[in-house]
mmCIF file of C-alpha atoms in Angstrom:
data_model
loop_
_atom_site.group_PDB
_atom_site.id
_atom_site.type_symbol
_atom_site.label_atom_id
_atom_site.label_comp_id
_atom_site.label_asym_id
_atom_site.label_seq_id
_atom_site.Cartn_x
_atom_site.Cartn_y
_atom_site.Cartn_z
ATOM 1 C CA UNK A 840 31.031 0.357 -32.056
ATOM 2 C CA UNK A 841 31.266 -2.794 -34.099
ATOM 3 C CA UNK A 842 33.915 -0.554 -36.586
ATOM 4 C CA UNK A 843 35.799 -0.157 -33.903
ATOM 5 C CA UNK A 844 36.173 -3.211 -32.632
ATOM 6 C CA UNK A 845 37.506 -4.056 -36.135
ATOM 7 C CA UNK A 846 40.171 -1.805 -35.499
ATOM 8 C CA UNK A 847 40.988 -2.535 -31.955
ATOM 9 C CA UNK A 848 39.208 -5.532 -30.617
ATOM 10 C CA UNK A 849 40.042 -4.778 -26.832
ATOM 11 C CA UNK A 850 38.564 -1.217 -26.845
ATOM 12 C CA UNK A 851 36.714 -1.650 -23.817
ATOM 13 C CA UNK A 852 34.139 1.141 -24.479
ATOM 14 C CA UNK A 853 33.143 -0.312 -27.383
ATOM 15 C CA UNK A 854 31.967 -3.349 -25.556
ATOM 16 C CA UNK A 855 30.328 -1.138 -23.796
ATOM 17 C CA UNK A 856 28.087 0.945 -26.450
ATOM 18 C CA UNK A 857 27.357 -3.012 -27.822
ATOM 19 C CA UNK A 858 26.330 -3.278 -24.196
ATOM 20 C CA UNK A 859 24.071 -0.482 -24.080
ATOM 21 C CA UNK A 860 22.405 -0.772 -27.230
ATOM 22 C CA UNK A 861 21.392 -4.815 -26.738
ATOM 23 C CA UNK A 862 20.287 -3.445 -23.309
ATOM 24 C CA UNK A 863 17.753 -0.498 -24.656
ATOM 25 C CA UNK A 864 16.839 -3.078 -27.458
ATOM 26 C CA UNK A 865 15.933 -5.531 -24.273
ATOM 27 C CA UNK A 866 18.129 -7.955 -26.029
ATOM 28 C CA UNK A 867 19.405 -9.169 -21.948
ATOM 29 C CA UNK A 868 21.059 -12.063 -23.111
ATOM 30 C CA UNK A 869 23.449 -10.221 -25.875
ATOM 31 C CA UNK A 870 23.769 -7.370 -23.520
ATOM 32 C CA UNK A 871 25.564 -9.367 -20.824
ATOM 33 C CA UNK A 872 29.245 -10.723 -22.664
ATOM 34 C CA UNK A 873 29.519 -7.613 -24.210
ATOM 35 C CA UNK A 874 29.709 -5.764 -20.771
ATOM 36 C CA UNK A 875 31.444 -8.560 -18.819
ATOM 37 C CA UNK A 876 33.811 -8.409 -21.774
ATOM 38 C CA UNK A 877 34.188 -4.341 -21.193
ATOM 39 C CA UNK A 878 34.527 -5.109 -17.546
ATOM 40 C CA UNK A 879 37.713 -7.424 -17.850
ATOM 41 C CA UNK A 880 39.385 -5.234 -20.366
ATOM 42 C CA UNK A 881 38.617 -2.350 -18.271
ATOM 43 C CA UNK A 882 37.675 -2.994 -14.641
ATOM 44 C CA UNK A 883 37.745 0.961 -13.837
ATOM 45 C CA UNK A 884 35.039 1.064 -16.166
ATOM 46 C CA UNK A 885 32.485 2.885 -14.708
ATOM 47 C CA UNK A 886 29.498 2.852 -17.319
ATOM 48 C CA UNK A 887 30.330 -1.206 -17.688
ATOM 49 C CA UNK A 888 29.365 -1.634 -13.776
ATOM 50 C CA UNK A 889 26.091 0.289 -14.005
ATOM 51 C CA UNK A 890 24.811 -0.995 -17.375
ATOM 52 C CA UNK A 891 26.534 -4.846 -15.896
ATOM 53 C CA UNK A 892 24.162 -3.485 -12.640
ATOM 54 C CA UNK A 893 21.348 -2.585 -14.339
ATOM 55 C CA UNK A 894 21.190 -5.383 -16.161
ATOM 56 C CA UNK A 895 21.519 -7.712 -12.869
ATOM 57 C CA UNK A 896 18.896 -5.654 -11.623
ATOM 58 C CA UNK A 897 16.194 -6.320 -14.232
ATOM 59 C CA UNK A 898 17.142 -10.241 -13.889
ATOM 60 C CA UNK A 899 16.221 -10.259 -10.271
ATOM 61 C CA UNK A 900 20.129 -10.758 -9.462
ATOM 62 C CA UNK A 901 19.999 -8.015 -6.815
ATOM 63 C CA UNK A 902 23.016 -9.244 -4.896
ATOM 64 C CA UNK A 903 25.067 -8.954 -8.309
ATOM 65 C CA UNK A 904 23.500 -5.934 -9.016
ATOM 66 C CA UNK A 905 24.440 -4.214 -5.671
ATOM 67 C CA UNK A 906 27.860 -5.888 -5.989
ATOM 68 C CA UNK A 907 28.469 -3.869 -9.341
ATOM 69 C CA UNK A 908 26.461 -0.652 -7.988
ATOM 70 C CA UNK A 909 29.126 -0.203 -4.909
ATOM 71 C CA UNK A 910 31.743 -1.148 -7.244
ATOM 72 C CA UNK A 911 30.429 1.749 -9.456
ATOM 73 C CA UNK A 912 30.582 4.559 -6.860
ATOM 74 C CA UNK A 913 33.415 3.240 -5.624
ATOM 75 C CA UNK A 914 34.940 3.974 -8.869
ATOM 76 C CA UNK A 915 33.051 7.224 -8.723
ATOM 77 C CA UNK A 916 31.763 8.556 -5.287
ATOM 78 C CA UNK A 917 29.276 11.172 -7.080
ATOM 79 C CA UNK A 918 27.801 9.273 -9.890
ATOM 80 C CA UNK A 919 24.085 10.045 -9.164
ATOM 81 C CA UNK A 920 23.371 7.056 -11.514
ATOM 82 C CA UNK A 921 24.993 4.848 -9.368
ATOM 83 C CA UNK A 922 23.638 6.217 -6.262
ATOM 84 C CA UNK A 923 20.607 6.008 -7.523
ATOM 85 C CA UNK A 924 21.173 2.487 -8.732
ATOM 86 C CA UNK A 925 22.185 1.683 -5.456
ATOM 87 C CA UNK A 926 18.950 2.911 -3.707
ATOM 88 C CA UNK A 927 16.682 1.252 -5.731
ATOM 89 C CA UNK A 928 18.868 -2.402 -5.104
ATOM 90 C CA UNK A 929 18.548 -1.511 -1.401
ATOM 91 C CA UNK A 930 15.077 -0.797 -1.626
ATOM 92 C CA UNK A 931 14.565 -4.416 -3.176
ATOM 93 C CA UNK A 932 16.201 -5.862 -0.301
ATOM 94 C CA UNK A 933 14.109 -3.874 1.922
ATOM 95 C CA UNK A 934 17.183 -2.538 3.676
ATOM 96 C CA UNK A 935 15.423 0.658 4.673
ATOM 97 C CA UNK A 936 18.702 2.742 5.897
ATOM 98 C CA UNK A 937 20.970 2.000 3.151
ATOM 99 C CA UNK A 938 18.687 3.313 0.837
ATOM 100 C CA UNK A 939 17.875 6.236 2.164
ATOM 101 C CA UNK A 940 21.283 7.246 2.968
ATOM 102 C CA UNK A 941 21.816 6.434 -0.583
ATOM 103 C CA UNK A 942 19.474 9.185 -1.702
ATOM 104 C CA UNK A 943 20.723 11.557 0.464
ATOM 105 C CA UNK A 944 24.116 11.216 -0.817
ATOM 106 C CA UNK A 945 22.514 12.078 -4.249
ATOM 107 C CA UNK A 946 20.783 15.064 -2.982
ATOM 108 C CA UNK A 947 24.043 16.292 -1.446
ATOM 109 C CA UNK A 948 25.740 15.683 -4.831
ATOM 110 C CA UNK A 949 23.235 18.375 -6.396
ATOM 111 C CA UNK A 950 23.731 21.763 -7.171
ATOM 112 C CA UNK A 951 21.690 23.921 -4.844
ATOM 113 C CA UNK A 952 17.619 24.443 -6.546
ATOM 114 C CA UNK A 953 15.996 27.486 -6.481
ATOM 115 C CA UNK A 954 12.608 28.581 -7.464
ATOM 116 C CA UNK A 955 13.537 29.174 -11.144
ATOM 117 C CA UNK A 956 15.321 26.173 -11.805
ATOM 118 C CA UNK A 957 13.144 22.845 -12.755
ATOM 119 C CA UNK A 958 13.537 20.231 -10.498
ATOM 120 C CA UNK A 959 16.457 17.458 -12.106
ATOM 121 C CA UNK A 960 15.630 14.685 -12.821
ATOM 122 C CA UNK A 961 18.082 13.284 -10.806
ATOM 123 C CA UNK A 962 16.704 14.691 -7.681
ATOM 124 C CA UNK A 963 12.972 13.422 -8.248
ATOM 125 C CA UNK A 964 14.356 9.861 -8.174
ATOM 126 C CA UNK A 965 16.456 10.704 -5.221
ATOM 127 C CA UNK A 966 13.065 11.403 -3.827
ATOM 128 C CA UNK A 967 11.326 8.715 -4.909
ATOM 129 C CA UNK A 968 13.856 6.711 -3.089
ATOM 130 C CA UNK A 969 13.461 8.191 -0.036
ATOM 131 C CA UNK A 970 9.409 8.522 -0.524
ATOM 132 C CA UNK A 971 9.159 4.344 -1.143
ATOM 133 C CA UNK A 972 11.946 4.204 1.355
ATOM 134 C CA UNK A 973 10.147 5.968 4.205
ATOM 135 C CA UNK A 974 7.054 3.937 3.348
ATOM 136 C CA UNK A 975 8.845 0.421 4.367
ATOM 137 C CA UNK A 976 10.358 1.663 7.451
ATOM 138 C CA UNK A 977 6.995 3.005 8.452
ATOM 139 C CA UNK A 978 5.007 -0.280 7.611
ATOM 140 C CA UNK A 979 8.057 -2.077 9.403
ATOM 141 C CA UNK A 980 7.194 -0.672 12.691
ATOM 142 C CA UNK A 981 3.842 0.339 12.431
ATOM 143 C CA UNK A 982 3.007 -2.101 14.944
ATOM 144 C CA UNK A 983 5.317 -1.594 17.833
ATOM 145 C CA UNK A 984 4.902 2.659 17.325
ATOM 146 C CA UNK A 985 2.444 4.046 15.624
ATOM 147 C CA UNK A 986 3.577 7.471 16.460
ATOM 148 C CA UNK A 987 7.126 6.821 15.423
ATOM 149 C CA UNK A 988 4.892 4.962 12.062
ATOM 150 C CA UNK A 989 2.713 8.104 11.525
ATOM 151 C CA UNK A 990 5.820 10.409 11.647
ATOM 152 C CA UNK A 991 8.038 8.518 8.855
ATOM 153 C CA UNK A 992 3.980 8.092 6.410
ATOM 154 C CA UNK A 993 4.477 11.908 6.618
ATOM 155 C CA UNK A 994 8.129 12.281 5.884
ATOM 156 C CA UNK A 995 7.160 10.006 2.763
ATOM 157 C CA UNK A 996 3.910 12.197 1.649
ATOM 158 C CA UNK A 997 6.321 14.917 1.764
ATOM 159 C CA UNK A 998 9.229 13.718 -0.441
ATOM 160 C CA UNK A 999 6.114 12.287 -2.577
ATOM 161 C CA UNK A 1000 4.391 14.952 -3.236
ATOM 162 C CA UNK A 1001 7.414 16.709 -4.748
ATOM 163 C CA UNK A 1002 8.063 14.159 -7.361
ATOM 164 C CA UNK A 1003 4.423 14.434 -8.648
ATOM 165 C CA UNK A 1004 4.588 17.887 -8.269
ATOM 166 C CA UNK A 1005 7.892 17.884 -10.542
ATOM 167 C CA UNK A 1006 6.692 15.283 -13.064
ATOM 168 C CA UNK A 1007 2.993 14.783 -13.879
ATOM 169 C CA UNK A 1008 1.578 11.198 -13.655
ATOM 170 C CA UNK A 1009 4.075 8.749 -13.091
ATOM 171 C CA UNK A 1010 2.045 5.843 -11.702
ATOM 172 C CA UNK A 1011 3.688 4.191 -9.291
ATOM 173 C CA UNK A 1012 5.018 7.476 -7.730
ATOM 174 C CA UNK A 1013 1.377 8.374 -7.731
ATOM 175 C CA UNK A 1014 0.546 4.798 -5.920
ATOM 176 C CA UNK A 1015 3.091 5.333 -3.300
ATOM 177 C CA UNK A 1016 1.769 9.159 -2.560
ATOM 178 C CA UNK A 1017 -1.932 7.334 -2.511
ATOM 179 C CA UNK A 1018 -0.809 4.450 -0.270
ATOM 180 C CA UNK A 1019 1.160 7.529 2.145
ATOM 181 C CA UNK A 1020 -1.693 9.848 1.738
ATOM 182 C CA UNK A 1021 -4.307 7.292 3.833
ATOM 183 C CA UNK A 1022 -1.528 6.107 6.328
ATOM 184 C CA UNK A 1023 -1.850 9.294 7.490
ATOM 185 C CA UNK A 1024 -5.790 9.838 6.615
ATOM 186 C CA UNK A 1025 -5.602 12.371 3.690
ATOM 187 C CA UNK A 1026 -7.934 9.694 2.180
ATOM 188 C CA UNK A 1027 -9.350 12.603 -0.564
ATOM 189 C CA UNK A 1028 -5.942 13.109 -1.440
ATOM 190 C CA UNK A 1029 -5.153 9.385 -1.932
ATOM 191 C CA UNK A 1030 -8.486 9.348 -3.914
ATOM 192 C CA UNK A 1031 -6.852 11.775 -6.394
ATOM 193 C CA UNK A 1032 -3.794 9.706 -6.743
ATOM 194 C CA UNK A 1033 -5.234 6.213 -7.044
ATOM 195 C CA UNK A 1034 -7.498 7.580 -9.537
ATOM 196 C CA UNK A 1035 -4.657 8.820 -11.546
ATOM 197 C CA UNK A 1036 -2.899 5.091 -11.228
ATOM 198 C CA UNK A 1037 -6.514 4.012 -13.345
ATOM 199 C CA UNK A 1038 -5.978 6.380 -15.975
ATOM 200 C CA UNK A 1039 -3.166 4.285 -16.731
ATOM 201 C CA UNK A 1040 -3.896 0.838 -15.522
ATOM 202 C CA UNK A 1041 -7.498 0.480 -15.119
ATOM 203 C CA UNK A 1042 -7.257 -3.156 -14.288
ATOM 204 C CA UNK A 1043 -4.708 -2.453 -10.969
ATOM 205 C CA UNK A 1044 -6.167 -4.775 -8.683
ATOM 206 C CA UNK A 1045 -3.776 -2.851 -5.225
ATOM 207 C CA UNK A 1046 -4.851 0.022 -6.795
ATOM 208 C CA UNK A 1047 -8.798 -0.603 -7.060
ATOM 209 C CA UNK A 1048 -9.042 -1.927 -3.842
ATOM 210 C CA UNK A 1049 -7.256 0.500 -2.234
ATOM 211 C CA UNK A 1050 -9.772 2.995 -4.116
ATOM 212 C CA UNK A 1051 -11.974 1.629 -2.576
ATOM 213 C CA UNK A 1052 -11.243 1.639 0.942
ATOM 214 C CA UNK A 1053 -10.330 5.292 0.713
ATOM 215 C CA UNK A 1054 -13.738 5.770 -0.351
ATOM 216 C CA UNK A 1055 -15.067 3.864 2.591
ATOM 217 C CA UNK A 1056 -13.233 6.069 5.053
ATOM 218 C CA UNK A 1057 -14.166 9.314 3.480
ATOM 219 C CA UNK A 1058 -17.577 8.251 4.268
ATOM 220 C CA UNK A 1059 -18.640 8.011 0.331
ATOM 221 C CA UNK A 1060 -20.387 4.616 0.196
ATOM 222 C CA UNK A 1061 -21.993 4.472 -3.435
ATOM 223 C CA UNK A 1062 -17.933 5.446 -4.666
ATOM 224 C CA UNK A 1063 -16.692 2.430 -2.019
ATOM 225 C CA UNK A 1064 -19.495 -0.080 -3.571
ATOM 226 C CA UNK A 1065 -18.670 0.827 -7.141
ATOM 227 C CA UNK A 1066 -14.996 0.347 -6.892
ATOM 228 C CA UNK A 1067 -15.359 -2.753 -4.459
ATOM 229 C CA UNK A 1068 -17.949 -4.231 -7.517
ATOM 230 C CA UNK A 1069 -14.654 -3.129 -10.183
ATOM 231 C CA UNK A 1070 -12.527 -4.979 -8.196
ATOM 232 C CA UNK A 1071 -14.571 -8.328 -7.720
ATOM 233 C CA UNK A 1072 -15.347 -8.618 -11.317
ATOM 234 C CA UNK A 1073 -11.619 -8.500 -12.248
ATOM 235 C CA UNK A 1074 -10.663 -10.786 -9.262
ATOM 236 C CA UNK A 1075 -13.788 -12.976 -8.035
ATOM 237 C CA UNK A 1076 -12.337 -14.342 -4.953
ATOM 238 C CA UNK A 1077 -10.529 -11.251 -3.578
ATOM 239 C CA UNK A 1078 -11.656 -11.641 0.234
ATOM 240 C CA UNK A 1079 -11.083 -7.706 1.225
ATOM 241 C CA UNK A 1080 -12.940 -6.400 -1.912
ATOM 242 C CA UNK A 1081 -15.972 -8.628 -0.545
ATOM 243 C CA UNK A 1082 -15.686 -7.732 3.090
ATOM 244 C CA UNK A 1083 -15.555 -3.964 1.917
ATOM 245 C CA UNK A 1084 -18.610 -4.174 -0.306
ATOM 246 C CA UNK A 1085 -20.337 -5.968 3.024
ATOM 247 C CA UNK A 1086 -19.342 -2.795 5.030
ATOM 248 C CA UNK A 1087 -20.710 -0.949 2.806
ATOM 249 C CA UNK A 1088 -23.465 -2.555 2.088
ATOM 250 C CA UNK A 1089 -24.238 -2.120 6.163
ATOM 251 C CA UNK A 1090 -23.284 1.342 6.367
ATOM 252 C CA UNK A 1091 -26.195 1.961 3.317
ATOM 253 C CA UNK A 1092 -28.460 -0.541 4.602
ATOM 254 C CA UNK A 1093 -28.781 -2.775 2.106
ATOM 255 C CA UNK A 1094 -29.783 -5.809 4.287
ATOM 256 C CA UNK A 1095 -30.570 -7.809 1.125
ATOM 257 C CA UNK A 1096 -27.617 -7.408 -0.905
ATOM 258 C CA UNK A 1097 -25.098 -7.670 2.303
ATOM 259 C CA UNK A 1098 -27.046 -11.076 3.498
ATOM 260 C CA UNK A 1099 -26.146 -12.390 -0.192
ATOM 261 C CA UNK A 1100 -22.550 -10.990 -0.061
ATOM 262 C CA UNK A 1101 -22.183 -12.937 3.358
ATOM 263 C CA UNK A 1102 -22.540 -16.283 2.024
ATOM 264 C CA UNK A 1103 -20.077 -15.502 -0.671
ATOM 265 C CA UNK A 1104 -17.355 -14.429 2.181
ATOM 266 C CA UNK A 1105 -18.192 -17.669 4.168
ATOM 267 C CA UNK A 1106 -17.495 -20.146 1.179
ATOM 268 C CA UNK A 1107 -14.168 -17.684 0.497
ATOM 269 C CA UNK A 1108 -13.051 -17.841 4.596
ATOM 270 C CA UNK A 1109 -15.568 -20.182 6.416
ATOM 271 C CA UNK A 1110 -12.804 -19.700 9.677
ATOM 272 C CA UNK A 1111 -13.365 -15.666 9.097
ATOM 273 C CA UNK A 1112 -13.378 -14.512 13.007
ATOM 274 C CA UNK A 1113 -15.541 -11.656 12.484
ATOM 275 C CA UNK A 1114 -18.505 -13.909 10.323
ATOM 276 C CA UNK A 1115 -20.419 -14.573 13.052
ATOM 277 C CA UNK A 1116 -20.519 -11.018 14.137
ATOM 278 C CA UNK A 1117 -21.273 -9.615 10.473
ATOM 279 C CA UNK A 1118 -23.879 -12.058 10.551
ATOM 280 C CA UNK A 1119 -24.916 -10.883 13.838
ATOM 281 C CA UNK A 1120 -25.046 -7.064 11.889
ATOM 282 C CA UNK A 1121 -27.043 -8.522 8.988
ATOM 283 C CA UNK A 1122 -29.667 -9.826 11.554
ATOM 284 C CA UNK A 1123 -30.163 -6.982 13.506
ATOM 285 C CA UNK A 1124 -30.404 -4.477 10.718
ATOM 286 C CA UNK A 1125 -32.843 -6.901 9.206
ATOM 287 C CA UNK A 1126 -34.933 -6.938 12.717
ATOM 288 C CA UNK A 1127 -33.971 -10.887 12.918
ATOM 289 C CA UNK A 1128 -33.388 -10.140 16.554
ATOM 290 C CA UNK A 1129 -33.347 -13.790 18.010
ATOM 291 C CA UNK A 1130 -30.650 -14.465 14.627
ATOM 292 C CA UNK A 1131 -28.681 -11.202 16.306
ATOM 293 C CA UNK A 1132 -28.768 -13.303 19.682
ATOM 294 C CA UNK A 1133 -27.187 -16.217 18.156
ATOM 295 C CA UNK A 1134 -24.464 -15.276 15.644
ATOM 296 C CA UNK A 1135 -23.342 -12.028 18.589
ATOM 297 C CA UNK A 1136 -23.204 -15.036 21.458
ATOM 298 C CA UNK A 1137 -21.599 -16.837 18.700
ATOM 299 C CA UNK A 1138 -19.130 -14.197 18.242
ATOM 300 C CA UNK A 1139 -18.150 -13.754 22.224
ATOM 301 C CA UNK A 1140 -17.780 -17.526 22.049
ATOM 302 C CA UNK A 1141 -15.131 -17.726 19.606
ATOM 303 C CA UNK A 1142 -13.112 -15.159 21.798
ATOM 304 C CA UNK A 1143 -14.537 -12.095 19.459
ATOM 305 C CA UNK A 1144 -15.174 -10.275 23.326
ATOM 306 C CA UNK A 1145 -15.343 -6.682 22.496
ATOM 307 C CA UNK A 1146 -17.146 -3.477 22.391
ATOM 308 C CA UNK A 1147 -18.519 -4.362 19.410
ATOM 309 C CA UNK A 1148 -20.163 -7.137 19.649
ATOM 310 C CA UNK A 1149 -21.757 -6.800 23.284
ATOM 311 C CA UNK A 1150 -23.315 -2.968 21.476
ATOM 312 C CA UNK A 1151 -24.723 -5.278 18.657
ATOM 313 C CA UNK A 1152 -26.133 -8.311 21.200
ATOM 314 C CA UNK A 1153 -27.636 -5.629 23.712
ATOM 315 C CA UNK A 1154 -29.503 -3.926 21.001
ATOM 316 C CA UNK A 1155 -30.674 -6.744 20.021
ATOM 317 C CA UNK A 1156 -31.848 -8.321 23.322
ATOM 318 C CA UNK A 1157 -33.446 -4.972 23.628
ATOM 319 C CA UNK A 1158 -35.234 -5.764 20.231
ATOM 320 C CA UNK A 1159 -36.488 -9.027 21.767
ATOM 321 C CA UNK A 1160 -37.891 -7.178 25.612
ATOM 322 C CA UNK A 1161 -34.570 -8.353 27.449
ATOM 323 C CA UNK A 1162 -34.026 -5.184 28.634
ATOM 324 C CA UNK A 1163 -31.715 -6.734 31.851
ATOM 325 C CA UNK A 1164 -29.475 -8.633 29.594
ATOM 326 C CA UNK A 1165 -29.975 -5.899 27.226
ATOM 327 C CA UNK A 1166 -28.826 -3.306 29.974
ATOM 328 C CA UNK A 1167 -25.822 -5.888 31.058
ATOM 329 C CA UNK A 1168 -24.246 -6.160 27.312
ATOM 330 C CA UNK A 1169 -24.343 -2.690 26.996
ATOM 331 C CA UNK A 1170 -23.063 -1.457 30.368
ATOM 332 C CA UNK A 1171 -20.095 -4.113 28.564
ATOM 333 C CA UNK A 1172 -19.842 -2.371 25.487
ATOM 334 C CA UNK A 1173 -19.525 1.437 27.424
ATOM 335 C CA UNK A 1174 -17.405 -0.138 29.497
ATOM 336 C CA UNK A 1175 -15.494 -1.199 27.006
ATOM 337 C CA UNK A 1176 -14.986 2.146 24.860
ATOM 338 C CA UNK A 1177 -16.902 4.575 26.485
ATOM 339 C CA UNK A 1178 -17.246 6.678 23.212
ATOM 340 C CA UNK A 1179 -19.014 4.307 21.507
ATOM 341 C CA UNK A 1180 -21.956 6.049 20.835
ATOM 342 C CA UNK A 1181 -24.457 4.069 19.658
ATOM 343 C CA UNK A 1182 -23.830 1.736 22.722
ATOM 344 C CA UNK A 1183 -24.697 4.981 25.291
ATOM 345 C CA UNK A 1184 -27.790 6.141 23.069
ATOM 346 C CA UNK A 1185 -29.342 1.991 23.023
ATOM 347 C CA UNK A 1186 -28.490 1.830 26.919
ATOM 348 C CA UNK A 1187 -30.387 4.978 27.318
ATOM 349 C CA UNK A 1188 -33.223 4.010 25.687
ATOM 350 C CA UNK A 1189 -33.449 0.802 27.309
ATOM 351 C CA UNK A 1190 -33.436 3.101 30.448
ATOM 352 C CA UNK A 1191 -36.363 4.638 29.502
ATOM 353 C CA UNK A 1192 -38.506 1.612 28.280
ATOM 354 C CA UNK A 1193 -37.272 0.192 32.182
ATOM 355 C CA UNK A 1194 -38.274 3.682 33.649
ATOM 356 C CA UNK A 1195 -34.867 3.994 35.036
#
């Protein structure tokens, strides 16, 4: 390239190759004239915009770099690399739509697959795109529809699982499946993929945590406790890795280790809204019924009136003889959610002590 500059000092392509090379040396800085350069001697330059774009892109310029990506297909209409440019620029912006219509425009562009062709690469970042893409748009309205939510985390496991399907262990494509995969409670599944995220990073502190919690839910508390103890050691202050351990510390009954763990989580969040009643859990596991008493009327104080907590202060007003009050809080608590179990079985036994 530099030879040829020495012959012809405005061949714009040249610039370009200078461009590229700098660029896959990292070398940002020397990258950058050499493509603006290409650009001005050559503005239908196509491969100047999207290594110009790319380059934007990796600076955290992302209005440039979506500036010089439409430029690019605007030059080109079917240049999957600028498509795909494009998508990932809109997905940094967060604007959802663009960059899924983006990818879609890319799988359009495709010749049609078939069971003995391997999928393009071109087409598994298409549907990466739309897999991330689906995965905003869901958390964006989560909220406000949860059906509309749970519909769009599918869409997203979908177009996920085919680009781990097509290319084996790309880590943040198997994050994004993981984070997808519990949205929608496959939490075995996400167990699979965050654990494939550790083979690569075994320090990810989203990842670990999430580990964690997708342990919780499946039920496996000794997994939940080992990653929640992974992720405090590499991040001593992380509030959810603490409350997670405490939950599972209560679901194992380890009154001991989860009173310890609670005085940790109070100097951490000493305003936590749900201390008092974790406290309240601590006691009455620990048959510290009048300690129960306290931290649950605690808990209803603060505004904390729920289900919950009126199941946890019946039982243990039960555990102190006060079967009426104990009989009042959890008429509350079925009242409240009528499925809650353990509310129905503790009201029925204080039935029987009461000979009702």
């Amino acid at each position: 390239a530099k030879k040829a500059l020495e012959l012809q000092a405005e061949n714009a392509d040249a610039h370009v190759i200078l461009g590229q090379v700098a660029l896959s040396r990292e070398q940002r800085d020397a990258a950058r004239p050499e493509l603006e350069k290409a650009i001005e001697l050559d503005p239908k330059n196509v491969q100047a915009h999207l290594a110009l774009a790319s380059l934007a892109f990796q600076k955290g310029e992302f209005d440039k770099s979506l500036e010089l990506y439409k430029k690019a297909v605007e030059l080109d209409p079917k240049s999957v690399q600028a498509l795909a440019g494009l998508g990932e620029v809109y997905l940094s912006k967060n604007l959802v739509d663009e960059a899924v219509d983006a990818a879609q425009k890319i799988l359009a562009a495709l010749p049609p697959a078939d069971d003995q062709t391997p999928v393009s690469q071109e087409e598994v970042g298409a549907r990466f795109i739309l897999g991330r893409a689906y995965l905003l748009k869901a958390s964006g309205i989560e909220t406000q529809d949860a059906a509309g939510a749970k519909a769009l985390y599918e869409k997203a496991v979908a177009e996920l699982e085919k680009v781990t399907a097509a290319v084996q262990n790309i880590p943040s494509a198997n994050y994004s499946l993981g984070i997808a995969c519990s949205k929608v409670g496959k939490f075995q599944q996400a167990i699979e993929q965050f654990l494939l995220v550790l083979q690569a990073d075994s320090g990810n502190i989203s990842t670990l945590q999430n580990l964690a919690i997708a342990y919780f839910q499946e039920n496996q508390y000794d997994a939940a406790i080992e990653y929640a103890k992974k992720l405090i050691a590499l991040d001593a202050n992380n509030l959810t890795g603490h409350k997670l351990l405490l939950d599972a510390y209560l679901r194992t009954n380890n009154v001991a280790q989860a009173q310890e763990l609670l005085a940790k989580i109070e100097t951490l969040d000493p305003s936590d809204p749900v201390l008092a009643i974790n406290k309240a859990i601590v006691a009455l596991q620990g048959r510290d019924f009048a300690q129960a008493i306290a931290q649950a009327e605690a808990s209803l104080a603060s505004g904390q009136e729920n289900a919950f907590v009126y199941n946890i202060l019946g039982r243990a007003q039960a555990g102190t003889n006060e079967f009426e009050k104990a009989e009042a809080a959890l008429k509350k608590a079925v009242e409240l959610s009528p499925k809650l179990l353990s509310a129905r079985l503790a009201l029925a036994d204080v039935y029987v002590k009461t000979q009702k």
